[in-house]
Each structure stands twice: as structure tokens, then as C-alpha cells.
Short mmCIF file of C-alpha atoms (C1' of nucleotides) in Angstrom, two decimals:
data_model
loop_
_atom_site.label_atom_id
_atom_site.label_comp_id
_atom_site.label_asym_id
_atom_site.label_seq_id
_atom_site.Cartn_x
_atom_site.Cartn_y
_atom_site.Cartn_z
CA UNK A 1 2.64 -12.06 6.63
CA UNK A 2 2.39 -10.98 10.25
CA UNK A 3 1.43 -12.95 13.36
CA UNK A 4 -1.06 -12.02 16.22
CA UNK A 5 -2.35 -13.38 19.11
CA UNK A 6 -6.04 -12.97 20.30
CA UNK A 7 -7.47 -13.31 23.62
CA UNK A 8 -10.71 -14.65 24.68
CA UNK A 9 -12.58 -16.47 27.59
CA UNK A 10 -13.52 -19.91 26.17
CA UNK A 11 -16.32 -19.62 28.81
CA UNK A 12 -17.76 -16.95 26.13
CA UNK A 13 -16.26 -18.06 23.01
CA UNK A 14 -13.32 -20.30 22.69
CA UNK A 15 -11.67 -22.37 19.88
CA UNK A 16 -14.31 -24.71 19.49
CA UNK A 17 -16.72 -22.62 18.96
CA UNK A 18 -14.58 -21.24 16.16
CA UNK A 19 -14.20 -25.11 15.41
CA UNK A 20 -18.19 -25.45 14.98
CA UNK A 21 -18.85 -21.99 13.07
CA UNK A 22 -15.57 -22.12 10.84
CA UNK A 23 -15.08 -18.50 10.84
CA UNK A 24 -16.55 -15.44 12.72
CA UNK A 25 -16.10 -11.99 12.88
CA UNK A 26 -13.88 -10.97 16.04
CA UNK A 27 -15.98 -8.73 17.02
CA UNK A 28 -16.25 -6.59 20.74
CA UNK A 29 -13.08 -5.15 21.00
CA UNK A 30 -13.01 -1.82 22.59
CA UNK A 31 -9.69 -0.83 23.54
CA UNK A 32 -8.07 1.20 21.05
CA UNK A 33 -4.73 -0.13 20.57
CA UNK A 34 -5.84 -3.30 20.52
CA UNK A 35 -8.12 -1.91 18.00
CA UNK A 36 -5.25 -0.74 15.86
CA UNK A 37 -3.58 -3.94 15.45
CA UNK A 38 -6.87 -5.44 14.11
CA UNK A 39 -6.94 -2.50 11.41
CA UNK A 40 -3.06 -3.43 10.70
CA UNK A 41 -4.19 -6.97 10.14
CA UNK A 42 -4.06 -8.22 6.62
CA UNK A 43 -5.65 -11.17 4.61
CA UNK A 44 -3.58 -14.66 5.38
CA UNK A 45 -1.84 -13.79 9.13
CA UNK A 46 -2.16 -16.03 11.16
CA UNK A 47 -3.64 -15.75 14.94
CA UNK A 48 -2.45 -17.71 18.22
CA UNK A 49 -5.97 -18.08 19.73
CA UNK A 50 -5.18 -17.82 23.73
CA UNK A 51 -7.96 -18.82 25.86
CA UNK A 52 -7.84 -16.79 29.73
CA UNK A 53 -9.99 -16.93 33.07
CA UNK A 54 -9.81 -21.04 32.28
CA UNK A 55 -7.65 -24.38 33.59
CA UNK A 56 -5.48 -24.73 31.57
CA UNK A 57 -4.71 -21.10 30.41
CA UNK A 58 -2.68 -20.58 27.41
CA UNK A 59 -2.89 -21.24 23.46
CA UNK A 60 -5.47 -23.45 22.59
CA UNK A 61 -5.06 -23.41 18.54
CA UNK A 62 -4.71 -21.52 15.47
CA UNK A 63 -6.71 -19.38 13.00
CA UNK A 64 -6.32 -17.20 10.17
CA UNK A 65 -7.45 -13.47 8.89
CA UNK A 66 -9.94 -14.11 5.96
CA UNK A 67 -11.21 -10.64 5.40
CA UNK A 68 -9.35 -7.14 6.89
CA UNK A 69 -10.78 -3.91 7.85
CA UNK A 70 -14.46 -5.27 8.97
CA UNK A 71 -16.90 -2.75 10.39
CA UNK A 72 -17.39 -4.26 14.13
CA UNK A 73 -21.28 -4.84 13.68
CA UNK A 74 -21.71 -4.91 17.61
CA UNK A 75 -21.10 -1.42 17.93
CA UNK A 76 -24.56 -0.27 16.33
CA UNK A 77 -26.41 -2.83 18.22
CA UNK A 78 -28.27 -1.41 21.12
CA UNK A 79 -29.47 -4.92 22.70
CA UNK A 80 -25.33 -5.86 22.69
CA UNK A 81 -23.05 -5.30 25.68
CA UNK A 82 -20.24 -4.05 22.53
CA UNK A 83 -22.67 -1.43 22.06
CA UNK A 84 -21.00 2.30 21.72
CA UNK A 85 -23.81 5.09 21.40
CA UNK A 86 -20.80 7.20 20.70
CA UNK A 87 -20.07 5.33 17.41
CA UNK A 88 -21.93 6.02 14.08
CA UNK A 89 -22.30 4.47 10.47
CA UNK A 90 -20.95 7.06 8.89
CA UNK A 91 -18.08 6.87 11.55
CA UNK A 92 -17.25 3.60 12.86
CA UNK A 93 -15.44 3.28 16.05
CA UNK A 94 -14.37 -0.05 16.42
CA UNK A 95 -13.15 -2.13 13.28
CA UNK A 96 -11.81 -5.66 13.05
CA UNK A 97 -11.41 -8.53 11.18
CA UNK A 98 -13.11 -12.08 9.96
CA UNK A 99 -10.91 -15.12 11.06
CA UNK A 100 -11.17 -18.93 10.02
CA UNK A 101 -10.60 -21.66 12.08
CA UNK A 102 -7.37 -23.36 11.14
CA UNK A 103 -6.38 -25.91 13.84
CA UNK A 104 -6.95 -26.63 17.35
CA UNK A 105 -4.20 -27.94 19.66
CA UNK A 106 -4.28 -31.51 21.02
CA UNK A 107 -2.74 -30.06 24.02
CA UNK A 108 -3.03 -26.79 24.85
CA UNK A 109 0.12 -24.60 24.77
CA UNK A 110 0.22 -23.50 28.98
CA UNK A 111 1.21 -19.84 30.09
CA UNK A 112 3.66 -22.25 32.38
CA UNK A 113 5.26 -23.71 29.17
CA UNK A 114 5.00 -20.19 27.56
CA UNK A 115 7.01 -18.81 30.41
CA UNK A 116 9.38 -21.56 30.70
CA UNK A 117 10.13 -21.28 26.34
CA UNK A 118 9.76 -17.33 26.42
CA UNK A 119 10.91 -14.24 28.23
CA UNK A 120 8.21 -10.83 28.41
CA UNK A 121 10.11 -9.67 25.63
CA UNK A 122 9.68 -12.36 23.19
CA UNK A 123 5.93 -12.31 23.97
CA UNK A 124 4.10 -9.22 25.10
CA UNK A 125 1.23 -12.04 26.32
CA UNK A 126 3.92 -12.48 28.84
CA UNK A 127 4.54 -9.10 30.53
CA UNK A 128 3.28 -8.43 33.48
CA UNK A 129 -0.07 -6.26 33.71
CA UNK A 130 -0.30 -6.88 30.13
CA UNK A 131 -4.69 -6.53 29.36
CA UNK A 132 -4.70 -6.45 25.46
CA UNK A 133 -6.65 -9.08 23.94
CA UNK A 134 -4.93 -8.05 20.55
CA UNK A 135 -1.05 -8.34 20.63
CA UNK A 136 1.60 -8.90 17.40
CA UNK A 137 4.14 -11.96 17.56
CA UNK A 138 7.09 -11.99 16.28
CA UNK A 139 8.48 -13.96 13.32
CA UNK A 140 10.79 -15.98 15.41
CA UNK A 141 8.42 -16.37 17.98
CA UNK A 142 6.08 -17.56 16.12
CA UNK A 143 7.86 -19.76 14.58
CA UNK A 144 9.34 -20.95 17.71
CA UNK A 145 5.28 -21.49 18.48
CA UNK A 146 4.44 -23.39 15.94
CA UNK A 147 7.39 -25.49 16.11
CA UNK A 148 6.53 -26.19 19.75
CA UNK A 149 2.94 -27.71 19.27
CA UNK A 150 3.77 -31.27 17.39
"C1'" DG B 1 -4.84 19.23 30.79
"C1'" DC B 2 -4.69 17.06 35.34
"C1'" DC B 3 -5.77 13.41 38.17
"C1'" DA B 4 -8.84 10.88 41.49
"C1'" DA B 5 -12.35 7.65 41.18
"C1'" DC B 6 -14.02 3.89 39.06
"C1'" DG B 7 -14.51 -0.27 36.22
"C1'" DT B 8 -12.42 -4.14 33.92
"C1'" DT B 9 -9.05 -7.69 33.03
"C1'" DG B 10 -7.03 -11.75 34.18
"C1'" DG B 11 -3.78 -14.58 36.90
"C1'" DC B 12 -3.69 -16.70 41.16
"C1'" DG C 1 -12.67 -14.10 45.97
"C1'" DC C 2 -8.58 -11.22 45.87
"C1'" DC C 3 -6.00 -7.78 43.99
"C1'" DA C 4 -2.42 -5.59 40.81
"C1'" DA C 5 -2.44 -3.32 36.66
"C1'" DC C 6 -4.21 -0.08 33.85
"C1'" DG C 7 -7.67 2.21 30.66
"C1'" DT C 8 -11.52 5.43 30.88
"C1'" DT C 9 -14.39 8.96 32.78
"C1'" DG C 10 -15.56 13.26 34.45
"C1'" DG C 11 -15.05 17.23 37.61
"C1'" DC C 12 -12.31 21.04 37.95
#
DNA sequence: GCCAACGTTGGC
DNA sequence: GCCAACGTTGGC
């Protein structure tokens, strides 16, 4: 099992609203490596849901991959701001996965405390000028993570 | 293929 | 609102 974390602006779509719909599709990402780790993304990891552009910044909760390789629906849409006219059916651009709500944090894990437990290197959320909203953690980070939240 | 211009992200 | 970082676009 691997672990991720995801980015989003809670302003747009934030842990509760994963609370309230259970799962969703994770869709609008259009930057390809970030891309890349959603196609590596299997059935059962688990996701550090980050929430950005908000007081406080920093984890907000948990959720898991319930279905891999998902055809980003967004992409053929041409009333949504994901749209790509350079993406087809019979060649999707942009792929990604369906996640289920799994927890929310009572207190949201800050990018302070983040900093203070972890250096760039344990967490690539971390480094500076870092813009991926899709990012592996690893094992002992994560573990370190989940550990930290009770 | 290079690279300047431009747009976006995201912390502050 | 500012601005550093950085990905993408498009002219050449």
C-alpha cells in the first residue's frame, strides 16, 4: 500500500464536502506528473487530504483510493473549466482516481506543525516552490502522520 | 529545440 | 495584494 497526499482549496472543495458526498472522483488535475502519480495509485492507499489558500493551512483528514485508473470525466466537458479540447475518448488525457472519505481531523494538522515534525525531504509538501497537488508520502512519514493526529 | 512571455499556484 | 516558483505556450 502506498501513501499520497492531495491538495485542494476547501474554498472549492474541502474535506467536508468529501464528508457530505462520501466519495468523489478527484477529478481536474492537469499537470502531468501529478497526473502520473494518480495513474500509479492503487485500490486501498490512503490520501493525506491538505487543504491550501485557507487559515489554518495544512492536513485536514484522511481518505482512501476506492477505484484506480478513472477516466477524468471533466476533460470532455465543454461547459467545465477542466475542459481540454486537446483530449479525446478514444485518448484520454487526464486520468485519476475515486476516493472515500475516511476521517476528518479534529484539529487540523498545520504546515507550522508539519515544518516543525518534518524536514523538505521527509515531505515533498514541504519544499519550497513545491505546486503539485498530487505528491507520494513515505512509509515512515506517514506513519509518523498518522501517529501525530490523536 | 530554445527560451521569453505568460498564467497559475499558494504561502505570506 | 504581493511575489517567488515553475509549468506551459508559441514564435523563431
Amino acid at each position: 500500500m502506498n501513501y499520497w497526499l492531495i491538495k485542494s482549496e476547501p474554498d472549492v472543495f474541502g474535506i467536508e464536502h468529501l464528508q457530505r458526498h462520501h466519495e468523489t472522483v478527484w477529478d481536474g488535475v492537469r499537470n502531468y506528473q501529478a497526473r502520473n502519480y494518480l495513474q500509479s495509485a492503487r485500490v486501498g492507499d490512503v490520501m493525506f487530504f491538505y487543504h491550501s489558500n485557507i487559515d489554518p493551512i495544512g492536513i485536514a483528514g484522511l481518505c482512501k483510493v476506492v477505484e484506480g485508473n478513472v477516466v477524468d470525466p471533466s476533460q470532455f466537458d465543454p461547459k467545465s473549466k477542466y475542459f481540454d479540447p486537446k483530449s479525446s475518448r478514444a485518448a484520454p488525457r487526464w486520468w485519476t482516481v475515486r476516493v472515500q472519505f475516511v476521517e476528518k481531523f479534529a484539529q487540523v494538522i498545520t504546515l507550522e506543525a508539519l515544518r516543525q515534525h518534518f524536514t523538505p525531504d521527509d515531505l515533498v509538501v514541504l519544499r519550497k516552490g513545491n505546486r503539485l497537488s498530487v505528491m507520494p508520502v513515505g512509509e515512515d512519514a506517514a506513519l509518523r502522520l498518522l501517529a501525530m493526529e490523536r
